[in-house]
CSV table of C-alpha atoms in Angstrom, one decimal:
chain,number,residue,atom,x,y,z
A,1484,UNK,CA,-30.6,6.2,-6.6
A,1485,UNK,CA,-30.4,3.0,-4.7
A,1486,UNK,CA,-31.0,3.0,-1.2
A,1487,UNK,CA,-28.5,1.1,0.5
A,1488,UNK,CA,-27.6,2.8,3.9
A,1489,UNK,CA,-26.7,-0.8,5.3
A,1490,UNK,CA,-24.1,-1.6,2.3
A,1491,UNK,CA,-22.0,1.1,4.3
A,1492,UNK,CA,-22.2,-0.9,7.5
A,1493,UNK,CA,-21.5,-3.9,6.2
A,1494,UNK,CA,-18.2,-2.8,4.9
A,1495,UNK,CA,-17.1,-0.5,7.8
A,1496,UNK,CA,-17.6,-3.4,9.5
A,1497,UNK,CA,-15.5,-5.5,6.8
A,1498,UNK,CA,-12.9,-2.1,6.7
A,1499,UNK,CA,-13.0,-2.4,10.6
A,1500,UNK,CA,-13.1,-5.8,11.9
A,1501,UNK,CA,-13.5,-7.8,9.1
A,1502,UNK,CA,-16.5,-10.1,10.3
A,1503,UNK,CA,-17.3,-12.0,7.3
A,1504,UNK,CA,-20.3,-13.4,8.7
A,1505,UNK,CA,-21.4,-9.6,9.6
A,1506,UNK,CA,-21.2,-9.1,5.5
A,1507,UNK,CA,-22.9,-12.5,5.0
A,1508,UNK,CA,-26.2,-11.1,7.0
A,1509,UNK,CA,-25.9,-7.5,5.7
A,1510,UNK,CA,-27.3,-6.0,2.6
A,1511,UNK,CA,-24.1,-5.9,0.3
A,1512,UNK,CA,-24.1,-9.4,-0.4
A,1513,UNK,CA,-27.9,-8.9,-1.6
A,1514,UNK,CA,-26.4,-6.4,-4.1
A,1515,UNK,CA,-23.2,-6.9,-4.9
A,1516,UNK,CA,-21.5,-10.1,-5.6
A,1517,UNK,CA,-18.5,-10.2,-3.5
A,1518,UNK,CA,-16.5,-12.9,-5.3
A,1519,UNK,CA,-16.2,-10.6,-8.3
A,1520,UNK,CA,-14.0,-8.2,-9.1
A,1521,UNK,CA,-14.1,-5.7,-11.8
A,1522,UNK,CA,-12.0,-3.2,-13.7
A,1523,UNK,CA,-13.2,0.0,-15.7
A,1524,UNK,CA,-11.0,2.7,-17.3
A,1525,UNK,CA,-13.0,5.9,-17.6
A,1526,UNK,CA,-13.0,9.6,-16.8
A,1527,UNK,CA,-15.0,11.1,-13.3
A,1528,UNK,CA,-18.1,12.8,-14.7
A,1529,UNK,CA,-19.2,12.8,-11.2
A,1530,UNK,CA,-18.4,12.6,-7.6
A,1531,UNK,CA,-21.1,12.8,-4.5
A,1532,UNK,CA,-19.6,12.9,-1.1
A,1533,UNK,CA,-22.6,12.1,0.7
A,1534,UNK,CA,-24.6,10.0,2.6
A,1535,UNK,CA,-25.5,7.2,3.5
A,1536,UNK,CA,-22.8,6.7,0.2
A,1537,UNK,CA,-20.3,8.5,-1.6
A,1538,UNK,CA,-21.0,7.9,-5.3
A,1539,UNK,CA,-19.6,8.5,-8.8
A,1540,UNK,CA,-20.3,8.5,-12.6
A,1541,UNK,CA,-17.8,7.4,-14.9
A,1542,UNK,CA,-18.1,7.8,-18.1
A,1543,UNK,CA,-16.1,4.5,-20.0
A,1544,UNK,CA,-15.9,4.5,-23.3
A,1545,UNK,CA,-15.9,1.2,-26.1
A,1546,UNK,CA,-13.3,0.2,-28.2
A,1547,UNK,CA,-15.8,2.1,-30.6
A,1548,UNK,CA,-15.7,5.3,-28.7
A,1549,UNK,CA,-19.4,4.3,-27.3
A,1550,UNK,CA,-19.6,5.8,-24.1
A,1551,UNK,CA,-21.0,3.7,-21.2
A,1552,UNK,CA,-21.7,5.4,-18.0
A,1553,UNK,CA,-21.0,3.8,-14.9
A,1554,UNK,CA,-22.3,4.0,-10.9
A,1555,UNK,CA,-19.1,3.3,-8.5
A,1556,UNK,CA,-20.9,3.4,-5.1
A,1557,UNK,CA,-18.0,4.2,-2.1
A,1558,UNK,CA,-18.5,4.0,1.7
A,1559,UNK,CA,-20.2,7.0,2.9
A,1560,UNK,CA,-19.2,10.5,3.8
A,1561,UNK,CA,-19.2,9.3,7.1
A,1562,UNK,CA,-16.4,6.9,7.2
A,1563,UNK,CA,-14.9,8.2,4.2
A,1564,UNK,CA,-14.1,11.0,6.0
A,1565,UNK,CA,-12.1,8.7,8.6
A,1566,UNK,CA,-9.3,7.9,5.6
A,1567,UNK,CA,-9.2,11.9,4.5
A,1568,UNK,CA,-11.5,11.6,1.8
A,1569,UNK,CA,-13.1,14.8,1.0
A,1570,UNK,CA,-15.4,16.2,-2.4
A,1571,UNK,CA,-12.3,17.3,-4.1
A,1572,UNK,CA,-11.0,13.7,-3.7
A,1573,UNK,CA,-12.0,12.6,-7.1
A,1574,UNK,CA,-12.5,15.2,-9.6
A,1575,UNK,CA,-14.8,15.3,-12.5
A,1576,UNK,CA,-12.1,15.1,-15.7
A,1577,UNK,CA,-9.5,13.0,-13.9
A,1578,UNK,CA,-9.0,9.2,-15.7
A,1579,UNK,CA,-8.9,6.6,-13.3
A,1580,UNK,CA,-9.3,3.1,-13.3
A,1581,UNK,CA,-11.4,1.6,-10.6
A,1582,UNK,CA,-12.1,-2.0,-9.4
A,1583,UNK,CA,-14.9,-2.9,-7.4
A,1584,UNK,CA,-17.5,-5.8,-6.8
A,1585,UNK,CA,-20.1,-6.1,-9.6
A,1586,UNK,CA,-23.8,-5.3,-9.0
A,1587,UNK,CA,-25.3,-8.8,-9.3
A,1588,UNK,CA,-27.8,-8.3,-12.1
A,1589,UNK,CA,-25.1,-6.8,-14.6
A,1590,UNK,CA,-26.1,-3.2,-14.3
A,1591,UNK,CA,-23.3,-1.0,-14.7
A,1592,UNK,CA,-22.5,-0.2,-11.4
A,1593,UNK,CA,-19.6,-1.7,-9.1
A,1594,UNK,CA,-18.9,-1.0,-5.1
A,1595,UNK,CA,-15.5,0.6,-4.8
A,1596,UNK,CA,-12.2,-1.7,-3.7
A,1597,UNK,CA,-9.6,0.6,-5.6
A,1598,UNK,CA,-8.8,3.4,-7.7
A,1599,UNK,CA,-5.5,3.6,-9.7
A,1600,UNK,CA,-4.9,7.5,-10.9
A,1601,UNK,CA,-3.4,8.2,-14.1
A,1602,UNK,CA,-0.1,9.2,-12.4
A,1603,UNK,CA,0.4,5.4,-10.9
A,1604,UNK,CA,-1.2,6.4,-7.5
A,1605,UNK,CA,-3.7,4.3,-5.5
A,1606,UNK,CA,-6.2,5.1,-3.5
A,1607,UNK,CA,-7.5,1.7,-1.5
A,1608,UNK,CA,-10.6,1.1,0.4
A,1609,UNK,CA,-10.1,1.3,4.1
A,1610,UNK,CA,-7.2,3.1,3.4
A,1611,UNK,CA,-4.3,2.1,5.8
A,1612,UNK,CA,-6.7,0.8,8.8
A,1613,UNK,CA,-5.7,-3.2,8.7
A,1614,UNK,CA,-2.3,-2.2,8.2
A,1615,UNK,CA,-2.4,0.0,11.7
A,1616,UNK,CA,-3.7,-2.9,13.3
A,1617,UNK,CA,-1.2,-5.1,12.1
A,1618,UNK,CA,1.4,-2.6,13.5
A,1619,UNK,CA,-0.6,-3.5,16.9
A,1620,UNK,CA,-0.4,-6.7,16.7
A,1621,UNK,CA,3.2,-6.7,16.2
A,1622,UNK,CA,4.2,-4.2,18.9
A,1623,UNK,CA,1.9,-6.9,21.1
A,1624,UNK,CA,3.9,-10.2,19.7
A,1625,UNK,CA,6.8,-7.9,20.3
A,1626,UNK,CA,6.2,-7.1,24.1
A,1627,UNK,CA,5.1,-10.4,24.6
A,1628,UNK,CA,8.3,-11.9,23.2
A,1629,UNK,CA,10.3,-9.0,25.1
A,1630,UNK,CA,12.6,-11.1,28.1
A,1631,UNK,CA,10.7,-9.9,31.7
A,1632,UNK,CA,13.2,-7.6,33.8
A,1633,UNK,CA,14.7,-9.9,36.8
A,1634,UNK,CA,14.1,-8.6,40.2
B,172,UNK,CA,-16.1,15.4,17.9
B,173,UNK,CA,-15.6,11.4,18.6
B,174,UNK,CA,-15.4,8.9,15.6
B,175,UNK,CA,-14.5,5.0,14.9
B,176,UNK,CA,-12.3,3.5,17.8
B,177,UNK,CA,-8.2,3.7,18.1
B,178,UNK,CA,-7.0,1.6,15.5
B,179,UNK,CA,-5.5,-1.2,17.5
B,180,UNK,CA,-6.6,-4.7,17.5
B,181,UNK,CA,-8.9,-4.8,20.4
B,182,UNK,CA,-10.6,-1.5,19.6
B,183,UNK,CA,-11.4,-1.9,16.2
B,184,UNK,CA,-13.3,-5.6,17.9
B,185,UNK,CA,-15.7,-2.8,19.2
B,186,UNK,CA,-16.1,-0.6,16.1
B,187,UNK,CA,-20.2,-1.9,16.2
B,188,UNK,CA,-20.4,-3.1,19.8
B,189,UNK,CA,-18.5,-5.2,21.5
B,190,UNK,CA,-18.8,-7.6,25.1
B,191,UNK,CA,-15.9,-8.2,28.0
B,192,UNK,CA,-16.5,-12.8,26.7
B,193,UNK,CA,-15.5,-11.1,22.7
B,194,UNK,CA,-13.0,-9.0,24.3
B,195,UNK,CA,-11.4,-11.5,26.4
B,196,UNK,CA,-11.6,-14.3,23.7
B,197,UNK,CA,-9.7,-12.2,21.4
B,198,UNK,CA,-7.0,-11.0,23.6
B,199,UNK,CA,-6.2,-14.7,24.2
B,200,UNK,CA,-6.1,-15.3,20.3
B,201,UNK,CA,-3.6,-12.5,20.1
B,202,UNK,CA,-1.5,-13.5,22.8
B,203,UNK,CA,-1.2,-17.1,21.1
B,204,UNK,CA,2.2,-17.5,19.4
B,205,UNK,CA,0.4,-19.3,17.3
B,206,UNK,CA,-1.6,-17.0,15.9
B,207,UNK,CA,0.7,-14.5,15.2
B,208,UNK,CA,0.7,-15.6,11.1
B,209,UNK,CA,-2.8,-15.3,10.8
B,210,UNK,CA,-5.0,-12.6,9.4
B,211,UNK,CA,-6.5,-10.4,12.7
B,212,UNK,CA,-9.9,-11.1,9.9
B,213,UNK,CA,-9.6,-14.5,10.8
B,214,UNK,CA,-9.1,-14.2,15.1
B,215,UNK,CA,-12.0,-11.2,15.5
B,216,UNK,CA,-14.4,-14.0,13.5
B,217,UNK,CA,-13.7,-16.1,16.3
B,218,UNK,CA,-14.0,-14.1,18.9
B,219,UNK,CA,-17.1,-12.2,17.2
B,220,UNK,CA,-18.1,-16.0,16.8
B,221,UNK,CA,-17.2,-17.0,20.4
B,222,UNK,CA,-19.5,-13.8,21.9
B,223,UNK,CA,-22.4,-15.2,20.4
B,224,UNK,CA,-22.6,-18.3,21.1
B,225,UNK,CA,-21.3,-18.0,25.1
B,226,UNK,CA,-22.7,-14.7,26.0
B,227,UNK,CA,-25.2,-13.2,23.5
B,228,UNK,CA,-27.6,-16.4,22.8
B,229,UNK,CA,-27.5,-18.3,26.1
B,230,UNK,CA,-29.2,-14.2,27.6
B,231,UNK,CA,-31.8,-14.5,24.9
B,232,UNK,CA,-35.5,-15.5,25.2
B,233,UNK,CA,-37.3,-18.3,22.6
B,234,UNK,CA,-38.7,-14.9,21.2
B,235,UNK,CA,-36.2,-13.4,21.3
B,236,UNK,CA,-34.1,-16.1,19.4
B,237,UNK,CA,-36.8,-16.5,16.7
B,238,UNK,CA,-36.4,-12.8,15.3
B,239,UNK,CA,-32.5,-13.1,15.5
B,240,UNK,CA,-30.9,-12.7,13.7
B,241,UNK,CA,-32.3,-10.3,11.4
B,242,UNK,CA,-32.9,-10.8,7.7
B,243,UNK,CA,-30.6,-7.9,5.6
B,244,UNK,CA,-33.4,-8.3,2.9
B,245,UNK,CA,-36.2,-7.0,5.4
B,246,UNK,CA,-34.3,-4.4,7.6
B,247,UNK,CA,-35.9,-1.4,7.7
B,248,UNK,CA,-33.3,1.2,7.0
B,249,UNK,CA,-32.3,-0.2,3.9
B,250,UNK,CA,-35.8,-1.2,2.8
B,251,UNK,CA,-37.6,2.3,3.8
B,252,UNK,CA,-34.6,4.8,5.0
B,253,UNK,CA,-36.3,4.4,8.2
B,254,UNK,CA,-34.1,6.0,11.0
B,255,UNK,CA,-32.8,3.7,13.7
B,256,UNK,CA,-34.0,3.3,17.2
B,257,UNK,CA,-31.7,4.0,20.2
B,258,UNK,CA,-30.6,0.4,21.0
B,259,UNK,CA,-28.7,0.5,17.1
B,260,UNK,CA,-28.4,4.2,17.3
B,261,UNK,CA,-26.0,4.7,20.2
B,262,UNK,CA,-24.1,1.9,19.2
B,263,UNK,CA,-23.5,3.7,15.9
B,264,UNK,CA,-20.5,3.9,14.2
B,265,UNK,CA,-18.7,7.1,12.8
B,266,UNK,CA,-19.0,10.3,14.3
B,267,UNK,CA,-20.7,11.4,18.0
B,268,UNK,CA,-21.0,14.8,19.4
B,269,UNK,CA,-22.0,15.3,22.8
B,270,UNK,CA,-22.8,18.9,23.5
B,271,UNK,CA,-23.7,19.8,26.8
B,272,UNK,CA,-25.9,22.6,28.2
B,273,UNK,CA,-26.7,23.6,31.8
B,274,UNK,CA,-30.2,21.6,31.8
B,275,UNK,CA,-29.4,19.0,28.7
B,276,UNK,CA,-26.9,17.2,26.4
B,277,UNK,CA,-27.5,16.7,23.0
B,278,UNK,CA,-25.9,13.3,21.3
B,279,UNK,CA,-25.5,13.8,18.0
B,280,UNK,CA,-24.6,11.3,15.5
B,281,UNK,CA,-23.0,11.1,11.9
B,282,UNK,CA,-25.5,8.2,11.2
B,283,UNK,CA,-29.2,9.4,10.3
B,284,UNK,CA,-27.5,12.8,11.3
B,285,UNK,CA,-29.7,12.0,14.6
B,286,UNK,CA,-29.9,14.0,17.7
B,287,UNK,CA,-30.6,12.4,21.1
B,288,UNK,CA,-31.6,14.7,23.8
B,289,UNK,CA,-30.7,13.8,27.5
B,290,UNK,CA,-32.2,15.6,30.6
B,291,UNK,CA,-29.9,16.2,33.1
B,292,UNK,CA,-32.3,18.8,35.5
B,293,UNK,CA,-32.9,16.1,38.1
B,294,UNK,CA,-36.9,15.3,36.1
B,295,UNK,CA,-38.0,11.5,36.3
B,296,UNK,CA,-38.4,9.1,33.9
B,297,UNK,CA,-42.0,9.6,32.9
B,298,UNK,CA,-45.1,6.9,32.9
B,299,UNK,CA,-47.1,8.9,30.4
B,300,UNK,CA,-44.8,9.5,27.9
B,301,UNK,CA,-44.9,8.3,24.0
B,302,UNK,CA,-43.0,5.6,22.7
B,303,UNK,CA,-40.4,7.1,20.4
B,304,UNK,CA,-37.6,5.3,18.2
B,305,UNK,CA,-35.2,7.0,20.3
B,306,UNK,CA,-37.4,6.7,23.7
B,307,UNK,CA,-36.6,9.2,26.6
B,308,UNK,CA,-33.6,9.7,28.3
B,309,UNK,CA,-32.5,11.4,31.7
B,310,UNK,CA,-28.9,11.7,32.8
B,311,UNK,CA,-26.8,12.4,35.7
B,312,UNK,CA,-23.3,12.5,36.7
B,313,UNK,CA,-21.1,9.9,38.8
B,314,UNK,CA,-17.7,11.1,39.4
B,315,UNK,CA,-16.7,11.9,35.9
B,316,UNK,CA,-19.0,9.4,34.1
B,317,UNK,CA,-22.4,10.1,32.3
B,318,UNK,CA,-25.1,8.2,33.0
B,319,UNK,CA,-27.8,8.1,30.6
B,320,UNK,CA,-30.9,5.7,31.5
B,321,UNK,CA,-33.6,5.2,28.4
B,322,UNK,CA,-37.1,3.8,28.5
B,323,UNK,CA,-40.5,4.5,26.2
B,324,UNK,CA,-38.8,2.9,23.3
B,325,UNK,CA,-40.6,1.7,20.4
B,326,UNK,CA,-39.7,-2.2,19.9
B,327,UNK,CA,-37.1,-2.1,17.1
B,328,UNK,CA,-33.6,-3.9,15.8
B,329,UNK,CA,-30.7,-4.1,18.2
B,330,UNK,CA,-27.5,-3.5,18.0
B,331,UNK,CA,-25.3,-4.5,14.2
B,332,UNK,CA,-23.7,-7.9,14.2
B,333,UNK,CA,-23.5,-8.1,18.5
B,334,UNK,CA,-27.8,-8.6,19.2
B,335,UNK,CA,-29.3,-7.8,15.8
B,336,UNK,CA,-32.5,-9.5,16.5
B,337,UNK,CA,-35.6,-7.0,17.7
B,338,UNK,CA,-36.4,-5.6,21.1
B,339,UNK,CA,-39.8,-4.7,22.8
B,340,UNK,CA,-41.1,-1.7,23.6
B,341,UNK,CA,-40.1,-2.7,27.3
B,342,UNK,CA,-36.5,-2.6,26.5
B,343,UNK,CA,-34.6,-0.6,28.6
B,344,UNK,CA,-30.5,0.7,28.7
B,345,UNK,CA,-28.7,2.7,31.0
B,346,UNK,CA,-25.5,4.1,29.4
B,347,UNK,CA,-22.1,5.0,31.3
B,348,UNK,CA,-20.4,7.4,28.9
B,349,UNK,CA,-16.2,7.8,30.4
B,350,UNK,CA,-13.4,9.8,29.2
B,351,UNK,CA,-10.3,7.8,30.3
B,352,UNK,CA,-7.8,9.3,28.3
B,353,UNK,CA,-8.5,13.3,26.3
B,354,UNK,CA,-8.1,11.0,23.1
B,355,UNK,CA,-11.1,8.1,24.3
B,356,UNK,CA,-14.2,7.9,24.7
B,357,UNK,CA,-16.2,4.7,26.4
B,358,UNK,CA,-18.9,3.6,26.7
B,359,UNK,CA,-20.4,0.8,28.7
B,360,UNK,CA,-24.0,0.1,28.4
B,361,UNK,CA,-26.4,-2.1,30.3
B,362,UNK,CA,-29.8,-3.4,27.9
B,363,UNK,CA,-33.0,-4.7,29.5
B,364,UNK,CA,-35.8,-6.4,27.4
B,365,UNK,CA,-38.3,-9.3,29.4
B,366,UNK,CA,-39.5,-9.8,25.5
B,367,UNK,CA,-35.9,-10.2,24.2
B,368,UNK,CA,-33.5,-11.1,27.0
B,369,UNK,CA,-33.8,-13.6,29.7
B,370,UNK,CA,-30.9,-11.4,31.8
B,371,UNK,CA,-29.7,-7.9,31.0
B,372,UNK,CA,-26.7,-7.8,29.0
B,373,UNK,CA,-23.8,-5.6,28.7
B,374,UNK,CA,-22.2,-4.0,25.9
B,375,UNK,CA,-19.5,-1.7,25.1
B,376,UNK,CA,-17.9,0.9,22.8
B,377,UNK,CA,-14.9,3.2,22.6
B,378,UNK,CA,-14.5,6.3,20.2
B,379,UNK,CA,-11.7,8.2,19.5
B,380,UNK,CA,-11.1,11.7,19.6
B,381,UNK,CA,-11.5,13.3,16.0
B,382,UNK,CA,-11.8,16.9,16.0
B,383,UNK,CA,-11.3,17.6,12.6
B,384,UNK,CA,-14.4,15.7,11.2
B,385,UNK,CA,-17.9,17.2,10.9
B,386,UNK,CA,-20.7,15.5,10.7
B,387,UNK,CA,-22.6,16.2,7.1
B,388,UNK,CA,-25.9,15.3,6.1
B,389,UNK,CA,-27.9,12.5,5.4
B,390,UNK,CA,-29.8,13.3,2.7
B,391,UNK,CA,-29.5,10.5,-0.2
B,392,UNK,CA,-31.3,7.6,0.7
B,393,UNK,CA,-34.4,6.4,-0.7
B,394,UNK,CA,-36.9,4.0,0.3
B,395,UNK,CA,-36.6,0.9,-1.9
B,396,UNK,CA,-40.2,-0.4,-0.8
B,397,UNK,CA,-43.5,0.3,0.6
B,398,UNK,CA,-43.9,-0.2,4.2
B,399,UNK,CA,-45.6,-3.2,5.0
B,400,UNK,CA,-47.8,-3.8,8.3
B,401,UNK,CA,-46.8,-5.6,10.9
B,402,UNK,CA,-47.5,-7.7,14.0
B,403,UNK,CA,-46.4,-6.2,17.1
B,404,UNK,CA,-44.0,-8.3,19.3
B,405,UNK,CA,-46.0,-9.0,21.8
């Protein structure tokens, strides 16, 4: 397995405060190539909830029924524990589709973005962090918008 | 158990590290009108931006400028799975347990599922002692805030994205760990390096309280190259 205990940084830091230039000068970018996105539709032969990454074989079969195995490489335990993630999060058997940024030299192996389950559901990365912050900012535009009392 | 920060706008600014110049500059970006349509991506780049260039270069040395910052395709944890030092290591994010006993605290981080061990039975810091990675620390108590001064460090990599450029083996931090609220933890810590920094500078850090998480182990990375020799920093 790839060693790549700084791809996790780099996108907790991306998760957290979205510092592109923190990704820029960080080991993902070396890896995977950020301005791609791709798609597979396979079934979870594997999940790892570890560290310094959570990882997971899916097996994605041809229009020929040739099966192709696939690396998905996720943040790690760590911070994957931060969104409720937990080893029974993906289970081997389950179809999912998963998007992710390509590895740059074509191997068959993406870094997760999102997982769609075969139900409809979607699991994103980062889960609902920006979103909370958003919620902050707006309670802030909203106080600072609010009329001060008179005296 | 602590983890990342609160998940407000300011906080998350310190999920690595964070400075009172970022902090300021990106309070006034949120308190602009006209900001209020753009991404908070967007504003903590600036500020992130804005720290750098009026607080964290203008306190670095001409040495200390030409390792910084540091190349992702040399850096030694992702190269060789080499543990950090302290001056990246208590700036760590994820989890931190602090466990206290009557002579000691143990500081126990999620990443490199690293221990730090801080005396708190009055000892000195030592002249004779190795340089470690994570140095040696003594601690003591001021009102309800630990401090936790650090020396004997092996020169390493600062901090993520805030000073990732290296330190000395002179460098130097005295931490103040407070618990304003049950839910936060801060920290505020002060970094010393004649190699690295023309001035001290001061960084901070906030973690929330996470009780429920457990720290697991870190047991799956690999080194993806041979460790080279090299020159020492001074």
């Amino acid at each position: 397995m790839k060693p790549m205990p700084l791809v996790s940084l780099a996108f907790a830091v991306l998760a957290a405060s979205a510092l592109a230039p923190a990704a820029a000068h960080h080991s993902f970018a070396a890896v995977f190539d950020g301005s791609k996105t791709v798609t597979i539709d396979g079934t979870i032969k594997e999940f790892r909830f570890v560290n310094p990454h959570a990882l997971a074989t899916i097996d994605v079969a041809d229009d020929k029924g040739a099966v192709q195995p696939w690396i998905v490489e996720f943040d790690g335990r760590l911070n994957l524990t931060n969104f409720g993630w937990t080893d029974a999060t993906l289970k081997p058997g389950e179809r999912v589709k998963i998007s992710g940024n390509p590895e740059r030299t074509g191997a068959p192996r993406i870094f997760f973005s999102k997982l769609v389950r075969a139900d409809g559901t979607e699991v994103v990365r980062g889960g609902d962090r920006l979103n909370e912050i958003e919620e902050d900012r707006r309670l802030r535009a909203a106080q600072r918008a609010a009329p001060t009392p008179a005296k | 158990m602590w983890s990342d920060p609160p998940r407000t706008a300011l906080d998350q600014f310190c999920f690595m590290a964070c400075t009172d110049t970022g902090l300021k500059h990106l309070a006034g970006l949120l308190d602009d009108p006209a900001n209020d349509a753009k991404p908070y991506e967007d504003l903590a780049r600036e500020a992130m931006q804005h720290q750098t260039d009026d607080y964290i270069r203008p306190h670095m040395t001409e040495a200390g400028l030409a390792s910084w910052p540091l190349d992702p395709l040399v850096d030694r944890g992702y190269l060789y799975c080499e543990p950090w030092g302290v001056v990246r290591q208590a700036f760590a994010p994820h989890q931190l347990a602090i466990k206290q006993y009557a002579d000691h605290a143990d500081l126990h981080y999620g990443e490199w599922d690293a221990h730090r061990t801080v005396y708190l039975d009055g000892r000195s810091l030592p002249r004779d002692q190795p340089h470690t990675p994570l140095g040696f620390s003594i601690g003591h108590y001021e009102g309800d805030t630990l401090v936790v001064e650090t020396t004997r460090v092996t020169e390493g990599d600062g901090t993520f994205l805030v000073w990732d450029g290296r330190h000395s083996d002179q460098v130097t931090i005295v931490e103040r760990y407070r618990r304003p609220t049950p839910q936060r933890l801060e920290l505020t810590a002060t970094l010393t390096d004649p190699w690295a920094l023309r001035e001290p500078i001061e960084l901070k850090k906030v973690w929330r309280y996470a009780p429920d998480q457990e720290i697991g182990p870190y047991d799956s990375c690999e080194p993806a190259a041979a460790k080279p020799t090299e020159a020492k920093t001074q």
